[in-house]
Amino acid sequence: MEARAQALHEHFLTTPTEAIQNNPWAVVNAIETYASTNHMMIFKGGKLIAARDRVSAMQPAPKKFVEFGTFVGCSAIAWGAILRDLHGDNLAGCNVYTFELDPKMAVIARDMIKIAGLEGIVHVLEGPGSESLRKLHREGKLVEKVDVAFFDHWEEYYLPDLQLLEELDLLKVGSKMVADNTDFPGAPKYLEYVKAGGSEKVRYESESIKTEAQHGPSIVEISDVVRVA
């Protein structure tokens, strides 16, 4: 995975990018095209479209995203592109905080985010997602709560990180959780939790959205916060 990510990085550093410079969706499409032809697993295609449509329909429009698992930055750029689409030039208070454990991946993601022209609102934090989330909380950067949380890191951490969002009181009614790979390789504990409605503190309504992928159906799990005690 790392070798393919490094190859993608080299490709974009050595290929003229004027046509996609400062155009987030063009960068997302270019990464998707490269990933599809080089067998890279990223959040793309039908799953990204399904998530984009539901996030874009949120009222009020979302401003704060947290993402667990940056990889090469494709989904983080997509969230930033959605913020631009929704808010235009009025991006005050709009931020995407994306968490990446691997410093090499963080470098790649930052370069891709810079090509997209989103370095002002998309921020890569290195280290475990739980530590980065706690740091943002301590610094008061999530006072307005989290509008959208995206889980695309190690599946065994989906549920603990969701519960950390609850513990830190960072969710509100209307917050939306988006989780990739709940069907394969699978996140059974997370899926069981949101499907059962969550906890007494935070209640969810969850939907498994089936999309068409290159190798057959693929599911993205989208869960809405419907009550916070």
mmCIF file of N, CA and C in Angstrom, residues 71-194:
data_model
loop_
_atom_site.group_PDB
_atom_site.id
_atom_site.type_symbol
_atom_site.label_atom_id
_atom_site.label_comp_id
_atom_site.label_asym_id
_atom_site.label_seq_id
_atom_site.Cartn_x
_atom_site.Cartn_y
_atom_site.Cartn_z
ATOM 1 N N PHE A 71 -4.758 8.533 4.485
ATOM 2 C CA PHE A 71 -4.075 7.877 3.370
ATOM 3 C C PHE A 71 -3.508 8.957 2.445
ATOM 4 N N VAL A 72 -3.879 8.995 1.161
ATOM 5 C CA VAL A 72 -3.282 9.979 0.251
ATOM 6 C C VAL A 72 -4.080 11.280 0.182
ATOM 7 N N GLY A 73 -5.168 11.368 0.935
ATOM 8 C CA GLY A 73 -5.891 12.633 1.038
ATOM 9 C C GLY A 73 -7.087 12.788 0.128
ATOM 10 N N CYS A 74 -7.455 11.753 -0.621
ATOM 11 C CA CYS A 74 -8.540 11.897 -1.594
ATOM 12 C C CYS A 74 -9.862 12.266 -0.929
ATOM 13 N N SER A 75 -10.248 11.528 0.097
ATOM 14 C CA SER A 75 -11.532 11.817 0.735
ATOM 15 C C SER A 75 -11.496 13.144 1.478
ATOM 16 N N ALA A 76 -10.362 13.481 2.083
ATOM 17 C CA ALA A 76 -10.253 14.776 2.767
ATOM 18 C C ALA A 76 -10.442 15.922 1.778
ATOM 19 N N ILE A 77 -9.881 15.764 0.588
ATOM 20 C CA ILE A 77 -10.065 16.778 -0.456
ATOM 21 C C ILE A 77 -11.536 16.846 -0.860
ATOM 22 N N ALA A 78 -12.183 15.693 -0.947
ATOM 23 C CA ALA A 78 -13.612 15.675 -1.291
ATOM 24 C C ALA A 78 -14.439 16.412 -0.246
ATOM 25 N N TRP A 79 -14.137 16.194 1.039
ATOM 26 C CA TRP A 79 -14.885 16.919 2.081
ATOM 27 C C TRP A 79 -14.640 18.423 1.950
ATOM 28 N N GLY A 80 -13.400 18.804 1.667
ATOM 29 C CA GLY A 80 -13.111 20.220 1.469
ATOM 30 C C GLY A 80 -13.836 20.785 0.262
ATOM 31 N N ALA A 81 -13.926 19.989 -0.799
ATOM 32 C CA ALA A 81 -14.652 20.421 -1.998
ATOM 33 C C ALA A 81 -16.132 20.624 -1.688
ATOM 34 N N ILE A 82 -16.690 19.741 -0.868
ATOM 35 C CA ILE A 82 -18.093 19.885 -0.470
ATOM 36 C C ILE A 82 -18.290 21.182 0.309
ATOM 37 N N LEU A 83 -17.366 21.484 1.212
ATOM 38 C CA LEU A 83 -17.470 22.738 1.964
ATOM 39 C C LEU A 83 -17.452 23.939 1.026
ATOM 40 N N ARG A 84 -16.588 23.905 0.032
ATOM 41 C CA ARG A 84 -16.548 25.000 -0.951
ATOM 42 C C ARG A 84 -17.858 25.091 -1.727
ATOM 43 N N ASP A 85 -18.378 23.937 -2.129
ATOM 44 C CA ASP A 85 -19.639 23.932 -2.881
ATOM 45 C C ASP A 85 -20.777 24.519 -2.051
ATOM 46 N N LEU A 86 -20.786 24.194 -0.764
ATOM 47 C CA LEU A 86 -21.885 24.619 0.100
ATOM 48 C C LEU A 86 -21.764 26.067 0.547
ATOM 49 N N HIS A 87 -20.533 26.518 0.775
ATOM 50 C CA HIS A 87 -20.335 27.828 1.407
ATOM 51 C C HIS A 87 -19.687 28.868 0.497
ATOM 52 N N GLY A 88 -19.261 28.461 -0.689
ATOM 53 C CA GLY A 88 -18.626 29.412 -1.590
ATOM 54 C C GLY A 88 -17.371 30.009 -0.971
ATOM 55 N N ASP A 89 -17.261 31.319 -1.041
ATOM 56 C CA ASP A 89 -16.089 31.994 -0.470
ATOM 57 C C ASP A 89 -16.241 32.268 1.018
ATOM 58 N N ASN A 90 -17.421 32.011 1.563
ATOM 59 C CA ASN A 90 -17.673 32.270 2.982
ATOM 60 C C ASN A 90 -17.316 31.028 3.802
ATOM 61 N N LEU A 91 -16.012 30.779 3.939
ATOM 62 C CA LEU A 91 -15.538 29.551 4.574
ATOM 63 C C LEU A 91 -15.117 29.749 6.026
ATOM 64 N N ALA A 92 -15.500 30.858 6.611
ATOM 65 C CA ALA A 92 -15.171 31.101 8.018
ATOM 66 C C ALA A 92 -15.766 29.988 8.879
ATOM 67 N N GLY A 93 -14.940 29.380 9.698
ATOM 68 C CA GLY A 93 -15.399 28.309 10.574
ATOM 69 C C GLY A 93 -15.463 26.947 9.920
ATOM 70 N N CYS A 94 -15.125 26.867 8.637
ATOM 71 C CA CYS A 94 -15.150 25.584 7.926
ATOM 72 C C CYS A 94 -13.786 24.908 8.026
ATOM 73 N N ASN A 95 -13.779 23.664 8.469
ATOM 74 C CA ASN A 95 -12.519 22.934 8.598
ATOM 75 C C ASN A 95 -12.738 21.438 8.433
ATOM 76 N N VAL A 96 -11.757 20.810 7.805
ATOM 77 C CA VAL A 96 -11.662 19.356 7.761
ATOM 78 C C VAL A 96 -10.386 18.984 8.511
ATOM 79 N N TYR A 97 -10.538 18.215 9.576
ATOM 80 C CA TYR A 97 -9.385 17.721 10.330
ATOM 81 C C TYR A 97 -9.254 16.232 10.035
ATOM 82 N N THR A 98 -8.154 15.866 9.395
ATOM 83 C CA THR A 98 -7.968 14.472 9.008
ATOM 84 C C THR A 98 -6.750 13.902 9.724
ATOM 85 N N PHE A 99 -6.897 12.691 10.249
ATOM 86 C CA PHE A 99 -5.905 12.088 11.139
ATOM 87 C C PHE A 99 -5.167 10.957 10.428
ATOM 88 N N GLU A 100 -3.839 11.028 10.431
ATOM 89 C CA GLU A 100 -3.026 10.022 9.754
ATOM 90 C C GLU A 100 -1.884 9.561 10.659
ATOM 91 N N LEU A 101 -1.785 8.259 10.834
ATOM 92 C CA LEU A 101 -0.768 7.682 11.709
ATOM 93 C C LEU A 101 0.616 7.686 11.068
ATOM 94 N N ASP A 102 0.677 7.486 9.760
ATOM 95 C CA ASP A 102 1.950 7.330 9.046
ATOM 96 C C ASP A 102 2.456 8.693 8.562
ATOM 97 N N PRO A 103 3.609 9.150 9.045
ATOM 98 C CA PRO A 103 4.127 10.458 8.619
ATOM 99 C C PRO A 103 4.348 10.558 7.112
ATOM 100 N N LYS A 104 4.720 9.447 6.469
ATOM 101 C CA LYS A 104 4.939 9.478 5.018
ATOM 102 C C LYS A 104 3.629 9.736 4.277
ATOM 103 N N MET A 105 2.556 9.123 4.746
ATOM 104 C CA MET A 105 1.257 9.361 4.128
ATOM 105 C C MET A 105 0.803 10.803 4.366
ATOM 106 N N ALA A 106 1.122 11.320 5.541
ATOM 107 C CA ALA A 106 0.741 12.700 5.852
ATOM 108 C C ALA A 106 1.402 13.679 4.886
ATOM 109 N N VAL A 107 2.658 13.433 4.541
ATOM 110 C CA VAL A 107 3.364 14.290 3.583
ATOM 111 C C VAL A 107 2.680 14.233 2.221
ATOM 112 N N ILE A 108 2.353 13.026 1.779
ATOM 113 C CA ILE A 108 1.682 12.865 0.486
ATOM 114 C C ILE A 108 0.347 13.598 0.489
ATOM 115 N N ALA A 109 -0.431 13.391 1.542
ATOM 116 C CA ALA A 109 -1.752 14.016 1.617
ATOM 117 C C ALA A 109 -1.643 15.537 1.591
ATOM 118 N N ARG A 110 -0.690 16.079 2.328
ATOM 119 C CA ARG A 110 -0.543 17.543 2.348
ATOM 120 C C ARG A 110 -0.209 18.075 0.959
ATOM 121 N N ASP A 111 0.629 17.356 0.223
ATOM 122 C CA ASP A 111 0.963 17.802 -1.130
ATOM 123 C C ASP A 111 -0.261 17.757 -2.044
ATOM 124 N N MET A 112 -1.070 16.715 -1.914
ATOM 125 C CA MET A 112 -2.270 16.614 -2.744
ATOM 126 C C MET A 112 -3.278 17.704 -2.371
ATOM 127 N N ILE A 113 -3.399 17.959 -1.082
ATOM 128 C CA ILE A 113 -4.309 19.011 -0.605
ATOM 129 C C ILE A 113 -3.854 20.372 -1.117
ATOM 130 N N LYS A 114 -2.548 20.579 -1.179
ATOM 131 C CA LYS A 114 -2.015 21.848 -1.693
ATOM 132 C C LYS A 114 -2.323 22.001 -3.179
ATOM 133 N N ILE A 115 -2.184 20.925 -3.947
ATOM 134 C CA ILE A 115 -2.534 20.983 -5.371
ATOM 135 C C ILE A 115 -4.003 21.383 -5.526
ATOM 136 N N ALA A 116 -4.850 20.848 -4.643
ATOM 137 C CA ALA A 116 -6.283 21.147 -4.707
ATOM 138 C C ALA A 116 -6.611 22.558 -4.237
ATOM 139 N N GLY A 117 -5.642 23.226 -3.613
ATOM 140 C CA GLY A 117 -5.875 24.583 -3.131
ATOM 141 C C GLY A 117 -6.702 24.645 -1.863
ATOM 142 N N LEU A 118 -6.626 23.581 -1.052
ATOM 143 C CA LEU A 118 -7.471 23.500 0.139
ATOM 144 C C LEU A 118 -6.684 23.538 1.442
ATOM 145 N N GLU A 119 -5.409 23.909 1.373
ATOM 146 C CA GLU A 119 -4.599 23.852 2.592
ATOM 147 C C GLU A 119 -5.090 24.798 3.680
ATOM 148 N N GLY A 120 -5.939 25.756 3.323
ATOM 149 C CA GLY A 120 -6.479 26.670 4.324
ATOM 150 C C GLY A 120 -7.585 26.071 5.170
ATOM 151 N N ILE A 121 -8.234 25.015 4.659
ATOM 152 C CA ILE A 121 -9.356 24.436 5.418
ATOM 153 C C ILE A 121 -9.214 22.939 5.678
ATOM 154 N N VAL A 122 -8.286 22.275 5.002
ATOM 155 C CA VAL A 122 -8.081 20.840 5.228
ATOM 156 C C VAL A 122 -6.740 20.658 5.930
ATOM 157 N N HIS A 123 -6.787 20.101 7.128
ATOM 158 C CA HIS A 123 -5.612 20.034 7.995
ATOM 159 C C HIS A 123 -5.289 18.577 8.322
ATOM 160 N N VAL A 124 -4.057 18.167 8.051
ATOM 161 C CA VAL A 124 -3.609 16.804 8.339
ATOM 162 C C VAL A 124 -2.911 16.797 9.690
ATOM 163 N N LEU A 125 -3.413 15.985 10.610
ATOM 164 C CA LEU A 125 -2.805 15.841 11.929
ATOM 165 C C LEU A 125 -2.164 14.466 12.018
ATOM 166 N N GLU A 126 -0.883 14.434 12.342
ATOM 167 C CA GLU A 126 -0.164 13.164 12.434
ATOM 168 C C GLU A 126 -0.343 12.537 13.808
ATOM 169 N N GLY A 127 -0.436 11.203 13.809
ATOM 170 C CA GLY A 127 -0.554 10.467 15.058
ATOM 171 C C GLY A 127 -1.866 9.714 15.127
ATOM 172 N N PRO A 128 -2.060 8.938 16.191
ATOM 173 C CA PRO A 128 -3.320 8.209 16.358
ATOM 174 C C PRO A 128 -4.508 9.158 16.357
ATOM 175 N N GLY A 129 -5.586 8.740 15.708
ATOM 176 C CA GLY A 129 -6.758 9.597 15.607
ATOM 177 C C GLY A 129 -7.311 10.004 16.957
ATOM 178 N N SER A 130 -7.294 9.086 17.910
ATOM 179 C CA SER A 130 -7.844 9.401 19.232
ATOM 180 C C SER A 130 -7.058 10.523 19.895
ATOM 181 N N GLU A 131 -5.731 10.492 19.756
ATOM 182 C CA GLU A 131 -4.905 11.544 20.351
ATOM 183 C C GLU A 131 -5.128 12.877 19.645
ATOM 184 N N SER A 132 -5.244 12.833 18.331
ATOM 185 C CA SER A 132 -5.474 14.066 17.572
ATOM 186 C C SER A 132 -6.826 14.675 17.920
ATOM 187 N N LEU A 133 -7.828 13.810 18.081
ATOM 188 C CA LEU A 133 -9.158 14.307 18.437
ATOM 189 C C LEU A 133 -9.136 14.959 19.817
ATOM 190 N N ARG A 134 -8.479 14.320 20.761
ATOM 191 C CA ARG A 134 -8.377 14.902 22.103
ATOM 192 C C ARG A 134 -7.647 16.248 22.062
ATOM 193 N N LYS A 135 -6.631 16.341 21.226
ATOM 194 C CA LYS A 135 -5.871 17.592 21.102
ATOM 195 C C LYS A 135 -6.763 18.712 20.558
ATOM 196 N N LEU A 136 -7.525 18.420 19.522
ATOM 197 C CA LEU A 136 -8.443 19.422 18.971
ATOM 198 C C LEU A 136 -9.456 19.866 20.020
ATOM 199 N N HIS A 137 -9.921 18.904 20.797
ATOM 200 C CA HIS A 137 -10.890 19.207 21.847
ATOM 201 C C HIS A 137 -10.271 20.120 22.904
ATOM 202 N N ARG A 138 -9.050 19.795 23.330
ATOM 203 C CA ARG A 138 -8.368 20.620 24.334
ATOM 204 C C ARG A 138 -8.141 22.038 23.824
ATOM 205 N N GLU A 139 -7.836 22.155 22.545
ATOM 206 C CA GLU A 139 -7.536 23.462 21.958
ATOM 207 C C GLU A 139 -8.790 24.264 21.627
ATOM 208 N N GLY A 140 -9.955 23.676 21.844
ATOM 209 C CA GLY A 140 -11.201 24.392 21.605
ATOM 210 C C GLY A 140 -11.558 24.559 20.143
ATOM 211 N N LYS A 141 -11.020 23.693 19.291
ATOM 212 C CA LYS A 141 -11.276 23.830 17.859
ATOM 213 C C LYS A 141 -12.557 23.135 17.403
ATOM 214 N N LEU A 142 -13.205 22.429 18.330
ATOM 215 C CA LEU A 142 -14.443 21.729 17.975
ATOM 216 C C LEU A 142 -15.593 22.159 18.887
ATOM 217 N N VAL A 143 -15.553 23.406 19.315
ATOM 218 C CA VAL A 143 -16.581 23.918 20.222
ATOM 219 C C VAL A 143 -17.968 23.818 19.593
ATOM 220 N N GLU A 144 -18.041 24.033 18.278
ATOM 221 C CA GLU A 144 -19.340 23.992 17.590
ATOM 222 C C GLU A 144 -19.802 22.569 17.303
ATOM 223 N N LYS A 145 -19.084 21.581 17.807
ATOM 224 C CA LYS A 145 -19.375 20.159 17.604
ATOM 225 C C LYS A 145 -18.950 19.714 16.197
ATOM 226 N N VAL A 146 -19.000 18.417 15.998
ATOM 227 C CA VAL A 146 -18.617 17.810 14.721
ATOM 228 C C VAL A 146 -19.872 17.575 13.893
ATOM 229 N N ASP A 147 -19.862 18.084 12.681
ATOM 230 C CA ASP A 147 -20.999 17.863 11.784
ATOM 231 C C ASP A 147 -20.912 16.502 11.100
ATOM 232 N N VAL A 148 -19.715 16.157 10.632
ATOM 233 C CA VAL A 148 -19.519 14.894 9.910
ATOM 234 C C VAL A 148 -18.246 14.231 10.414
ATOM 235 N N ALA A 149 -18.343 12.944 10.740
ATOM 236 C CA ALA A 149 -17.165 12.145 11.077
ATOM 237 C C ALA A 149 -17.071 11.001 10.075
ATOM 238 N N PHE A 150 -15.877 10.811 9.532
ATOM 239 C CA PHE A 150 -15.648 9.764 8.534
ATOM 240 C C PHE A 150 -14.640 8.771 9.085
ATOM 241 N N PHE A 151 -14.992 7.487 9.015
ATOM 242 C CA PHE A 151 -14.145 6.415 9.536
ATOM 243 C C PHE A 151 -13.629 5.579 8.370
ATOM 244 N N ASP A 152 -12.311 5.606 8.184
ATOM 245 C CA ASP A 152 -11.710 4.857 7.078
ATOM 246 C C ASP A 152 -10.286 4.454 7.451
ATOM 247 N N HIS A 153 -10.101 4.092 8.735
ATOM 248 C CA HIS A 153 -8.775 3.671 9.192
ATOM 249 C C HIS A 153 -8.842 2.186 9.531
ATOM 250 N N TRP A 154 -8.221 1.753 10.608
ATOM 251 C CA TRP A 154 -8.306 0.348 10.997
ATOM 252 C C TRP A 154 -9.685 0.099 11.590
ATOM 253 N N GLU A 155 -10.384 -0.888 11.037
ATOM 254 C CA GLU A 155 -11.781 -1.103 11.381
ATOM 255 C C GLU A 155 -11.992 -1.378 12.869
ATOM 256 N N GLU A 156 -11.012 -1.983 13.525
ATOM 257 C CA GLU A 156 -11.172 -2.297 14.949
ATOM 258 C C GLU A 156 -11.248 -1.034 15.807
ATOM 259 N N TYR A 157 -10.846 0.103 15.242
ATOM 260 C CA TYR A 157 -10.884 1.355 15.997
ATOM 261 C C TYR A 157 -12.124 2.201 15.684
ATOM 262 N N TYR A 158 -12.961 1.747 14.761
ATOM 263 C CA TYR A 158 -14.149 2.536 14.423
ATOM 264 C C TYR A 158 -15.001 2.805 15.664
ATOM 265 N N LEU A 159 -15.344 1.746 16.377
ATOM 266 C CA LEU A 159 -16.231 1.915 17.529
ATOM 267 C C LEU A 159 -15.560 2.690 18.662
ATOM 268 N N PRO A 160 -14.325 2.370 19.063
ATOM 269 C CA PRO A 160 -13.702 3.178 20.117
ATOM 270 C C PRO A 160 -13.605 4.660 19.764
ATOM 271 N N ASP A 161 -13.340 4.964 18.501
ATOM 272 C CA ASP A 161 -13.219 6.376 18.125
ATOM 273 C C ASP A 161 -14.584 7.056 18.064
ATOM 274 N N LEU A 162 -15.610 6.325 17.646
ATOM 275 C CA LEU A 162 -16.965 6.877 17.712
ATOM 276 C C LEU A 162 -17.344 7.157 19.167
ATOM 277 N N GLN A 163 -17.036 6.219 20.041
ATOM 278 C CA GLN A 163 -17.379 6.404 21.451
ATOM 279 C C GLN A 163 -16.560 7.521 22.092
ATOM 280 N N LEU A 164 -15.365 7.779 21.565
ATOM 281 C CA LEU A 164 -14.588 8.919 22.053
ATOM 282 C C LEU A 164 -15.263 10.232 21.651
ATOM 283 N N LEU A 165 -15.796 10.293 20.448
ATOM 284 C CA LEU A 165 -16.567 11.472 20.044
ATOM 285 C C LEU A 165 -17.729 11.707 21.011
ATOM 286 N N GLU A 166 -18.379 10.620 21.411
ATOM 287 C CA GLU A 166 -19.472 10.728 22.373
ATOM 288 C C GLU A 166 -18.956 11.198 23.734
ATOM 289 N N GLU A 167 -17.874 10.579 24.183
ATOM 290 C CA GLU A 167 -17.310 10.893 25.500
ATOM 291 C C GLU A 167 -16.917 12.364 25.610
ATOM 292 N N LEU A 168 -16.357 12.903 24.535
ATOM 293 C CA LEU A 168 -15.909 14.294 24.535
ATOM 294 C C LEU A 168 -17.044 15.274 24.244
ATOM 295 N N ASP A 169 -18.251 14.744 24.085
ATOM 296 C CA ASP A 169 -19.434 15.571 23.835
ATOM 297 C C ASP A 169 -19.269 16.402 22.564
ATOM 298 N N LEU A 170 -18.819 15.728 21.499
ATOM 299 C CA LEU A 170 -18.554 16.425 20.243
ATOM 300 C C LEU A 170 -19.645 16.205 19.194
ATOM 301 N N LEU A 171 -20.685 15.458 19.559
ATOM 302 C CA LEU A 171 -21.765 15.191 18.611
ATOM 303 C C LEU A 171 -23.028 15.942 19.018
ATOM 304 N N LYS A 172 -23.863 16.205 18.032
ATOM 305 C CA LYS A 172 -25.125 16.903 18.254
ATOM 306 C C LYS A 172 -26.184 16.246 17.383
ATOM 307 N N VAL A 173 -27.425 16.545 17.660
ATOM 308 C CA VAL A 173 -28.498 16.038 16.805
ATOM 309 C C VAL A 173 -28.257 16.542 15.381
ATOM 310 N N GLY A 174 -28.244 15.611 14.443
ATOM 311 C CA GLY A 174 -27.969 15.956 13.057
ATOM 312 C C GLY A 174 -26.566 15.621 12.608
ATOM 313 N N SER A 175 -25.645 15.389 13.553
ATOM 314 C CA SER A 175 -24.297 14.960 13.157
ATOM 315 C C SER A 175 -24.398 13.664 12.367
ATOM 316 N N LYS A 176 -23.515 13.533 11.396
ATOM 317 C CA LYS A 176 -23.582 12.386 10.492
ATOM 318 C C LYS A 176 -22.270 11.607 10.551
ATOM 319 N N MET A 177 -22.383 10.283 10.764
ATOM 320 C CA MET A 177 -21.233 9.395 10.759
ATOM 321 C C MET A 177 -21.203 8.646 9.423
ATOM 322 N N VAL A 178 -20.060 8.650 8.771
ATOM 323 C CA VAL A 178 -19.885 7.939 7.505
ATOM 324 C C VAL A 178 -18.768 6.917 7.709
ATOM 325 N N ALA A 179 -19.050 5.655 7.431
ATOM 326 C CA ALA A 179 -18.060 4.602 7.671
ATOM 327 C C ALA A 179 -17.874 3.754 6.422
ATOM 328 N N ASP A 180 -16.623 3.629 6.005
ATOM 329 C CA ASP A 180 -16.279 2.786 4.861
ATOM 330 C C ASP A 180 -15.864 1.398 5.358
ATOM 331 N N ASN A 181 -15.897 0.436 4.456
ATOM 332 C CA ASN A 181 -15.369 -0.913 4.709
ATOM 333 C C ASN A 181 -16.105 -1.675 5.807
ATOM 334 N N THR A 182 -17.356 -1.327 6.063
ATOM 335 C CA THR A 182 -18.094 -2.075 7.084
ATOM 336 C C THR A 182 -18.538 -3.437 6.568
ATOM 337 N N ASP A 183 -18.553 -3.605 5.235
ATOM 338 C CA ASP A 183 -18.878 -4.912 4.663
ATOM 339 C C ASP A 183 -17.619 -5.749 4.469
ATOM 340 N N PHE A 184 -16.560 -5.129 3.973
ATOM 341 C CA PHE A 184 -15.283 -5.820 3.786
ATOM 342 C C PHE A 184 -14.152 -4.815 3.930
ATOM 343 N N PRO A 185 -13.167 -5.085 4.769
ATOM 344 C CA PRO A 185 -13.004 -6.295 5.589
ATOM 345 C C PRO A 185 -13.967 -6.413 6.757
ATOM 346 N N GLY A 186 -14.712 -5.355 7.038
ATOM 347 C CA GLY A 186 -15.759 -5.450 8.046
ATOM 348 C C GLY A 186 -15.411 -4.766 9.353
ATOM 349 N N ALA A 187 -16.441 -4.167 9.961
ATOM 350 C CA ALA A 187 -16.309 -3.540 11.280
ATOM 351 C C ALA A 187 -17.523 -3.970 12.100
ATOM 352 N N PRO A 188 -17.577 -5.251 12.480
ATOM 353 C CA PRO A 188 -18.807 -5.804 13.072
ATOM 354 C C PRO A 188 -19.240 -5.132 14.369
ATOM 355 N N LYS A 189 -18.300 -4.776 15.230
ATOM 356 C CA LYS A 189 -18.683 -4.157 16.504
ATOM 357 C C LYS A 189 -19.268 -2.765 16.275
ATOM 358 N N TYR A 190 -18.651 -2.017 15.374
ATOM 359 C CA TYR A 190 -19.175 -0.689 15.029
ATOM 360 C C TYR A 190 -20.570 -0.823 14.432
ATOM 361 N N LEU A 191 -20.703 -1.744 13.492
ATOM 362 C CA LEU A 191 -21.972 -1.915 12.788
ATOM 363 C C LEU A 191 -23.077 -2.337 13.753
ATOM 364 N N GLU A 192 -22.765 -3.263 14.630
ATOM 365 C CA GLU A 192 -23.751 -3.711 15.616
ATOM 366 C C GLU A 192 -24.193 -2.548 16.501
ATOM 367 N N TYR A 193 -23.251 -1.714 16.874
ATOM 368 C CA TYR A 193 -23.524 -0.590 17.777
ATOM 369 C C TYR A 193 -24.458 0.430 17.129
ATOM 370 N N VAL A 194 -24.122 0.884 15.920
ATOM 371 C CA VAL A 194 -24.956 1.917 15.295
ATOM 372 C C VAL A 194 -26.299 1.346 14.846
#
